[in-house]
XYZ file of C-alpha atoms in Angstrom:
554
model
C -27.084 -12.125 -11.015
C -25.956 -9.808 -8.303
C -21.976 -9.500 -7.496
C -22.531 -12.285 -4.483
C -23.360 -14.659 -6.981
C -20.335 -14.158 -9.853
C -17.871 -16.208 -7.240
C -16.915 -19.686 -9.060
C -19.425 -22.629 -7.735
C -16.594 -24.395 -6.327
C -15.074 -21.128 -3.962
C -18.448 -20.526 -2.951
C -18.843 -24.506 -1.669
C -16.023 -24.217 -0.060
C -16.305 -21.243 2.011
C -19.813 -22.509 2.960
C -18.231 -25.745 3.985
C -15.774 -24.371 6.285
C -17.916 -21.909 7.617
C -20.433 -24.815 8.798
C -17.593 -26.569 10.227
C -16.842 -23.906 12.140
C -20.473 -23.116 13.631
C -20.797 -27.227 14.652
C -17.134 -26.992 16.931
C -15.677 -28.766 14.239
C -13.155 -26.137 13.032
C -13.243 -23.207 15.263
C -15.057 -19.990 14.004
C -13.220 -17.470 15.348
C -9.937 -19.139 13.608
C -11.992 -19.273 10.218
C -12.928 -15.334 10.493
C -10.015 -14.703 11.725
C -8.000 -16.063 8.465
C -5.805 -17.345 10.591
C -6.784 -20.829 9.603
C -4.396 -22.811 7.224
C -7.148 -24.947 6.429
C -9.404 -22.243 5.127
C -6.462 -20.810 3.519
C -5.917 -23.960 2.050
C -8.702 -24.891 0.912
C -9.765 -21.604 -0.356
C -6.583 -21.804 -2.578
C -7.659 -25.232 -3.932
C -11.065 -23.691 -4.869
C -9.530 -20.732 -7.042
C -7.400 -22.885 -8.554
C -4.187 -20.868 -7.942
C -1.621 -23.441 -6.465
C 1.503 -21.578 -4.489
C 3.846 -22.289 -7.134
C 2.005 -22.462 -10.467
C 0.759 -24.936 -12.726
C 3.911 -26.340 -14.422
C 1.766 -29.006 -16.024
C 0.114 -26.304 -18.042
C 0.690 -25.802 -21.573
C 3.445 -23.426 -22.987
C 2.516 -20.805 -25.407
C 4.734 -20.209 -28.181
C 5.419 -16.127 -27.883
C 6.212 -15.882 -30.884
C 2.399 -15.755 -31.787
C 1.874 -12.979 -29.361
C 0.876 -9.982 -31.766
C 0.393 -6.757 -29.434
C 2.659 -5.795 -27.014
C 2.083 -7.619 -23.723
C 3.766 -5.038 -21.872
C 0.663 -2.603 -21.487
C 1.201 -2.472 -17.772
C 4.358 -1.536 -17.517
C 7.602 -2.794 -15.217
C 8.551 -2.569 -11.660
C 10.545 -3.154 -8.798
C 10.327 -3.161 -5.179
C 11.639 -3.810 -1.409
C 15.233 -2.891 -2.182
C 17.635 -5.292 -0.326
C 21.421 -4.706 -0.373
C 21.704 -7.548 -2.808
C 18.946 -7.662 -4.765
C 15.143 -6.378 -5.288
C 11.895 -7.931 -6.625
C 11.368 -7.486 -9.965
C 7.262 -7.571 -11.451
C 5.573 -7.516 -14.959
C 2.367 -8.964 -16.199
C 1.686 -9.817 -19.846
C -1.392 -8.202 -20.751
C -1.814 -7.627 -24.635
C -5.485 -6.758 -24.096
C -5.672 -5.730 -20.396
C -9.204 -4.565 -20.307
C -10.498 -8.394 -20.683
C -10.443 -10.740 -18.139
C -8.276 -13.046 -19.784
C -5.973 -10.038 -20.981
C -5.761 -11.372 -24.223
C -4.185 -14.786 -23.513
C -4.751 -18.819 -23.772
C -4.699 -20.680 -20.676
C -0.932 -21.180 -21.364
C 2.261 -20.722 -19.356
C 4.254 -18.092 -20.955
C 8.585 -17.882 -21.093
C 9.622 -14.621 -19.656
C 13.440 -13.639 -19.773
C 14.779 -11.072 -17.483
C 17.691 -8.666 -17.282
C 19.516 -6.438 -15.171
C 22.070 -3.771 -16.118
C 24.221 -1.423 -14.867
C 23.524 1.076 -17.495
C 19.772 2.144 -19.200
C 21.600 0.965 -22.644
C 22.231 -2.311 -21.109
C 25.566 -2.740 -22.200
C 27.008 -4.182 -18.937
C 24.357 -6.846 -18.018
C 25.349 -7.921 -14.834
C 22.218 -10.330 -13.888
C 19.442 -12.450 -16.307
C 17.473 -15.513 -16.129
C 13.692 -16.810 -17.295
C 10.658 -16.618 -15.212
C 7.218 -18.251 -15.942
C 4.059 -15.865 -16.400
C 1.309 -19.071 -15.096
C -1.909 -18.419 -16.377
C -2.928 -19.080 -12.483
C -1.276 -16.194 -11.816
C -2.737 -14.001 -14.359
C 0.564 -14.425 -15.971
C 2.540 -12.170 -13.572
C 5.732 -12.292 -13.490
C 7.788 -11.936 -9.615
C 11.923 -12.271 -9.566
C 13.831 -12.521 -6.461
C 16.877 -11.160 -8.048
C 20.184 -11.448 -6.171
C 23.691 -11.260 -6.307
C 23.898 -7.367 -6.769
C 25.857 -4.423 -5.350
C 24.653 -2.633 -2.289
C 23.857 0.816 -2.875
C 23.762 0.703 -6.556
C 21.694 2.111 -9.691
C 20.535 -1.071 -11.649
C 18.432 -0.879 -14.350
C 15.865 -3.698 -15.661
C 13.682 -5.185 -18.781
C 11.821 -7.790 -19.553
C 11.397 -9.848 -23.050
C 9.340 -12.739 -24.880
C 9.096 -13.637 -27.967
C 9.940 -10.227 -30.282
C 8.742 -8.211 -27.319
C 10.824 -6.110 -25.189
C 9.501 -4.169 -22.018
C 9.905 -0.659 -21.508
C 13.540 -0.479 -18.824
C 12.760 0.087 -15.169
C 15.169 2.013 -13.054
C 15.799 0.822 -9.527
C 18.735 0.662 -6.707
C 19.425 -2.022 -4.336
C 19.652 -0.718 -0.238
C 22.986 -0.098 1.531
C 25.167 -2.673 2.873
C 23.747 -4.028 6.390
C 25.916 -1.719 9.513
C 26.857 0.845 6.365
C 27.260 4.348 7.515
C 24.680 6.188 5.389
C 24.607 9.895 5.018
C 21.827 10.617 3.251
C 18.471 9.004 1.826
C 15.901 10.488 0.074
C 12.207 8.541 -0.320
C 8.698 9.629 -0.811
C 5.399 8.464 0.696
C 1.917 8.262 -1.273
C -1.586 7.269 -0.767
C -4.983 6.895 -1.719
C -5.373 6.788 -5.929
C -8.720 7.115 -6.646
C -9.020 6.445 -10.386
C -12.462 7.913 -10.644
C -11.530 11.359 -8.812
C -8.336 12.803 -10.980
C -5.461 12.123 -13.079
C -2.324 10.735 -11.552
C -0.740 13.482 -12.646
C 1.200 13.326 -8.783
C 2.939 10.184 -9.835
C 4.408 11.643 -13.444
C 6.306 14.705 -10.972
C 7.339 11.968 -8.510
C 8.826 10.000 -11.404
C 11.264 12.951 -11.648
C 11.811 13.318 -8.020
C 15.686 12.179 -6.855
C 14.342 9.239 -5.043
C 15.958 5.905 -3.281
C 12.389 4.416 -2.560
C 9.199 4.961 -2.606
C 6.688 4.145 0.024
C 2.907 3.433 -0.997
C 0.873 3.460 2.117
C -2.511 1.762 0.974
C -5.524 2.797 -1.373
C -3.842 1.174 -4.451
C -7.186 0.281 -6.024
C -10.410 1.441 -4.855
C -13.553 -0.761 -5.028
C -15.954 1.934 -6.121
C -17.174 1.743 -9.987
C -16.295 3.695 -12.690
C -17.913 5.391 -15.162
C -17.016 5.028 -19.105
C -16.125 8.491 -19.120
C -13.690 7.710 -16.273
C -15.566 9.652 -13.338
C -13.973 13.256 -12.900
C -11.792 11.939 -15.656
C -14.168 13.085 -17.737
C -12.548 11.857 -21.172
C -13.966 12.516 -24.356
C -11.227 10.791 -25.944
C -11.995 7.175 -24.759
C -14.911 4.905 -23.376
C -14.438 2.754 -20.604
C -15.922 -0.759 -20.923
C -18.816 -1.434 -19.137
C -17.015 -4.442 -16.751
C -15.586 -1.309 -14.707
C -18.392 0.396 -14.085
C -19.841 -1.824 -10.945
C -18.451 -2.250 -7.315
C -15.125 -4.745 -7.478
C -16.358 -8.069 -5.470
C -14.649 -11.185 -7.500
C -11.477 -12.182 -8.584
C -11.851 -10.898 -12.157
C -13.195 -8.077 -10.765
C -10.267 -6.878 -9.005
C -7.965 -8.317 -11.629
C -9.627 -5.964 -13.963
C -9.654 -2.898 -12.141
C -5.365 -3.398 -11.141
C -5.686 -3.329 -15.100
C -7.408 -0.003 -15.490
C -4.902 1.556 -12.676
C -1.562 0.058 -13.698
C -2.219 1.079 -17.567
C -2.208 4.757 -16.560
C 0.563 6.229 -18.093
C 1.227 8.603 -15.182
C 1.464 5.377 -12.791
C 3.724 3.289 -15.690
C 5.965 6.105 -15.080
C 6.705 6.132 -11.201
C 7.081 2.493 -10.793
C 9.465 2.716 -14.078
C 11.411 5.223 -11.906
C 11.746 3.939 -8.376
C 11.902 0.696 -6.505
C 7.919 0.789 -4.277
C 7.627 -0.916 -0.874
C 4.029 -1.335 -0.760
C 1.500 -2.383 2.224
C -2.473 -2.159 1.203
C -5.274 -0.255 3.401
C -9.083 -0.832 2.549
C -10.001 0.042 -0.322
C -7.982 -2.605 -1.916
C -10.652 -4.839 -0.656
C -13.687 -2.852 0.905
C -14.119 0.791 2.308
C -12.804 0.105 6.272
C -13.294 -3.552 6.335
C -11.907 -4.819 10.059
C -10.041 -8.111 9.571
C -12.834 -10.261 8.679
C -15.200 -7.930 9.853
C -16.882 -6.134 6.131
C -18.288 -3.200 5.963
C -21.539 -4.436 4.824
C -23.927 -7.312 6.179
C -23.013 -10.110 4.010
C -22.430 -14.025 5.262
C -18.825 -14.812 6.485
C -18.518 -16.436 3.993
C -18.913 -13.906 1.172
C -16.653 -11.648 2.991
C -13.926 -14.868 2.957
C -14.468 -14.965 -0.694
C -13.990 -11.292 -1.568
C -10.642 -10.964 0.749
C -9.312 -14.232 -0.723
C -10.183 -12.535 -4.083
C -8.642 -9.126 -3.486
C -5.319 -10.706 -1.605
C -4.590 -12.597 -4.320
C -5.230 -9.927 -6.927
C -2.805 -7.238 -5.226
C -0.043 -9.920 -4.884
C -0.077 -10.324 -8.684
C 0.101 -6.655 -9.313
C 2.959 -5.712 -7.063
C 6.616 -6.254 -7.025
C 6.224 -8.325 -4.483
C 8.247 -11.451 -2.919
C 7.226 -14.421 -5.227
C 6.891 -16.293 -1.692
C 4.399 -13.475 -0.465
C 1.387 -15.125 -2.451
C -1.390 -14.997 -0.313
C -2.656 -18.414 0.796
C -6.547 -18.280 0.393
C -7.766 -14.597 2.496
C -4.499 -14.985 4.691
C -0.641 -13.059 3.773
C 1.897 -11.542 5.916
C 2.489 -8.388 4.401
C 4.255 -6.377 7.034
C 7.919 -6.671 7.290
C 11.273 -4.873 8.283
C 14.069 -2.844 5.348
C 17.200 -1.720 6.700
C 19.156 1.256 4.817
C 22.342 0.710 6.628
C 22.789 1.905 10.003
C 20.762 5.238 9.214
C 17.237 3.542 9.361
C 15.467 0.806 9.904
C 11.641 0.547 8.000
C 8.991 -1.236 10.083
C 5.936 -1.816 7.435
C 3.001 -2.224 9.079
C -0.535 -4.458 7.558
C -3.125 -2.386 10.050
C -5.836 -3.508 8.500
C -6.306 -7.516 8.183
C -5.464 -8.330 11.879
C -7.500 -5.546 13.779
C -10.842 -5.353 16.083
C -13.850 -4.157 14.506
C -13.999 -0.055 14.595
C -15.816 0.892 18.043
C -19.289 2.530 18.215
C -20.157 1.580 13.921
C -17.100 3.292 13.175
C -16.990 6.640 11.925
C -16.503 10.074 13.532
C -17.325 9.650 17.681
C -17.383 10.921 21.023
C -14.666 7.993 22.403
C -16.120 5.954 25.370
C -15.333 2.538 27.072
C -16.132 1.085 23.648
C -13.212 2.443 22.040
C -11.060 2.868 24.831
C -11.069 -1.371 25.623
C -7.504 -2.105 26.929
C -8.156 -5.292 24.717
C -8.733 -3.876 21.167
C -6.076 -3.815 18.373
C -5.047 -2.529 15.071
C -2.411 -4.720 14.473
C -2.997 -7.318 16.013
C -0.888 -9.233 19.081
C 1.596 -11.146 16.827
C 2.347 -7.941 14.799
C 2.519 -5.563 17.514
C 5.111 -7.725 19.419
C 7.099 -8.004 16.256
C 7.112 -4.479 15.993
C 8.029 -3.753 19.288
C 11.110 -6.482 19.290
C 12.184 -5.430 16.214
C 12.522 -1.490 18.337
C 14.575 -2.920 20.710
C 17.426 -4.394 18.621
C 17.545 -1.499 15.948
C 20.653 0.417 15.749
C 19.504 2.958 13.301
C 19.817 6.263 13.506
C 15.797 6.725 12.224
C 13.086 4.199 12.711
C 10.238 5.093 10.243
C 7.276 3.182 10.447
C 4.940 3.430 6.723
C 1.404 2.233 7.974
C -2.057 3.490 6.805
C -4.164 5.466 9.294
C -3.419 8.780 11.390
C -1.312 7.828 14.359
C -1.911 10.746 16.335
C -4.784 12.051 18.267
C -7.026 14.466 16.032
C -9.917 15.956 17.579
C -12.586 17.389 15.701
C -13.030 20.247 18.195
C -10.961 22.136 21.314
C -13.506 21.628 23.712
C -15.174 18.742 25.306
C -17.524 16.934 23.538
C -15.125 16.215 21.056
C -14.747 13.069 18.271
C -12.648 11.109 17.096
C -12.477 8.691 14.249
C -13.328 5.541 14.936
C -10.921 3.509 11.853
C -7.565 5.768 12.448
C -5.516 4.974 16.015
C -8.022 7.562 17.628
C -10.192 4.558 17.730
C -7.638 1.940 19.409
C -6.035 4.254 22.369
C -5.017 1.447 23.734
C -3.308 -0.374 21.457
C -1.803 2.769 20.005
C -0.539 3.506 23.543
C 1.656 -0.081 23.923
C 3.081 1.221 21.054
C 4.511 4.636 22.704
C 5.396 2.746 26.198
C 7.594 0.550 23.472
C 9.049 3.546 22.009
C 10.240 4.748 25.402
C 11.090 1.272 26.683
C 13.432 0.761 23.545
C 15.138 4.090 23.893
C 14.072 5.255 20.332
C 15.599 8.900 19.957
C 14.137 9.372 16.361
C 10.641 7.613 15.695
C 8.769 8.703 12.419
C 5.251 7.520 11.345
C 4.291 8.036 7.883
C 0.431 7.637 7.037
C -2.008 8.423 4.317
C -5.634 7.600 4.521
C -7.239 10.684 5.161
C -6.602 12.553 1.438
C -5.293 15.392 3.359
C -1.414 16.428 4.095
C -0.686 16.772 8.230
C 2.566 17.314 9.436
C 2.298 16.504 13.595
C 4.284 16.077 16.448
C 3.331 12.786 18.819
C 2.856 13.496 22.079
C 3.608 11.802 25.538
C 0.375 12.754 26.948
C -2.018 14.046 24.190
C -3.774 16.254 26.347
C -0.523 18.389 27.437
C 1.048 20.238 24.200
C 4.581 20.809 26.505
C 4.598 17.060 27.290
C 7.809 15.137 25.965
C 7.509 14.783 22.075
C 8.523 11.045 21.320
C 8.286 11.223 17.718
C 7.112 12.723 14.350
C 4.125 11.772 12.052
C 3.962 12.761 8.510
C 0.522 12.085 6.950
C 0.852 12.119 2.929
C -1.546 13.618 0.858
C -3.789 11.168 -1.760
C -2.521 11.195 -5.245
C -6.350 11.839 -6.027
C -8.488 10.958 -3.779
C -10.990 13.716 -3.012
C -10.836 15.349 -6.623
C -8.273 18.656 -6.909
C -8.588 20.076 -2.900
C -8.146 23.179 -1.797
C -5.176 24.657 0.269
C -7.237 25.158 3.888
C -10.190 22.327 4.424
C -13.030 24.294 5.854
C -12.198 22.981 9.165
C -8.656 24.105 9.058
C -9.046 26.607 11.950
C -10.701 24.188 13.968
C -8.445 21.451 13.569
C -5.517 23.388 13.890
C -6.949 24.761 16.973
C -8.248 21.304 18.299
C -4.860 19.810 17.577
C -1.769 21.925 18.799
C 0.526 18.929 18.189
C -0.695 19.532 14.267
C 2.174 21.537 12.426
C 0.452 21.426 8.781
C -2.730 20.764 7.474
C -3.655 21.147 4.114
C -6.080 19.900 1.372
C -4.694 19.367 -1.878
C -3.279 16.226 -3.751
C -0.193 15.291 -3.968
C 2.927 13.438 -2.081
C 6.069 14.294 0.362
C 9.013 13.522 0.178
C 11.854 13.256 2.970
C 15.273 13.312 3.444
C 16.839 11.128 6.401
C 20.722 12.937 7.183
C 22.631 11.848 10.056
C 21.969 14.952 12.347
C 18.045 16.024 10.841
C 15.666 15.176 8.825
C 13.173 17.342 6.405
C 10.128 16.914 4.976
C 8.706 18.452 1.893
C 4.836 18.513 1.311
C 4.474 18.256 -2.771
C 1.137 19.268 -3.888
C -0.436 19.872 -7.329
C -2.986 22.491 -8.483
C -5.312 20.239 -10.487
C -6.141 16.707 -10.837
C -9.264 16.638 -12.764
C -7.831 17.924 -15.753
C -3.924 16.353 -17.000
C -1.158 18.766 -16.830
C -1.425 19.800 -13.186
C 1.382 22.052 -11.874
C 3.520 20.324 -8.762
C 4.399 23.113 -6.068
C 6.181 22.481 -2.626
C 3.650 23.435 -0.099
C 5.470 23.644 3.367
C 8.427 22.374 4.504
C 9.745 20.839 7.838
C 12.564 19.194 9.931
C 13.140 17.435 13.002
C 16.746 17.250 14.518
C 18.201 14.098 15.574
C 17.735 13.512 19.274
C 15.564 15.993 19.609
C 12.594 14.876 18.042
C 9.877 17.607 17.328
C 8.611 19.291 13.919
C 10.241 22.915 12.702
C 9.306 24.969 9.697
C 12.672 24.579 7.242
């Protein structure tokens, strides 16, 4: 049986019915394929038996019957606010089987938040329900906390207590904040190596971590873990295939999230997450898949991947997808110091021009109607900039924003999957930067498995033109395996792009410290990921002065 045929029959029938309605004109095809149809979303959600608030009528499991640790995937917190955070865990006593070792019964889970690591000073507690429809994931919206304060949290069910997590709330709106330190990470292909960078990240002094996408990879993972080359374990055969169905994606998250280094990073810091392509399928664009499958097949896959993503991330309970749709872009504030506008550049984009890949730009890619964000998200971002009073406006998103030519001469190619493939969409944002009078724009990017630092230029062809902001590109956690300090095309890319200030092919992450007068970015790289225990170092550091954008070596 092919991967496409593993979808539940009722889900397949629903998707085929909706596509048929679109073809007959009863339901506009454009709305179905854009993921904008409420009818599409509602029927798909119903068909997979995943109601928005869980099934209150499901039988309740006596948690005292749990004989194995259900907290094998750790704990996490996310989206810090001045008065609270979102807490997450998922019950999985046997994470590598489809039901995670639990019956289809709801489980009562208590939670508590404390001012101290020993939980002597409890400030908030409550009870949540782990619904089987949500794969026994738990999402808690904790409110009533103090602003800009460190807290510890944990969960309990039956006789089992989870590991403790550490989190931190955001400063109060309008508060004068002198310092904020965060990290940016992306691209963690399990089969390409160990998550050593996350172990080092857990030890950093950070307020928050931004994950810029490719948290999951859909590709098969062999019995020996690919490049990890395990000799002490054998992974189940369920991982040795591409993820397509809801069970596939759920199991793959179990594999990734059972990694001890990733568990440590989530326990140490709150995460703000957004997805890129591999959480669903490589280089998909909106409702257009990479491979030639029917529209209903891809709607099924997207609905499955989005559902599993929410189930396994510290996101708001009310952000649960409805079928193949979810609004993931959002805004977070850190006092008067920083505004973070988190984007989704995958769900609403136009198809890649010229068949994707690296291509010579032309009329198709430069069509002014093309968009990477969709019109609604673009307007939301531009309006947010107009009303921003923050010193720093930071945009965590997925793909390279600055122009990235392959050669310094005519005939150069650009990546059709990045903002270079959507130059009109990028120009509308740059016009918005100037219209809003933003003095300190910083774009955070991932995706390319290399670390970069860019000046964002008003005119890419004129190195002396005005600098409108900076871009910090986080390399991958593992994707691309070990890499090297200077990739083979280092000389060519540096010559072709004078606004590129740094280029490294090592794995790792970026830390950024924002202050009142300047920002500093440190590119932290590890020497090896195909074997455990790699050492971390600072490969390069750059600063940009407030009110005078442009990167200089620290």
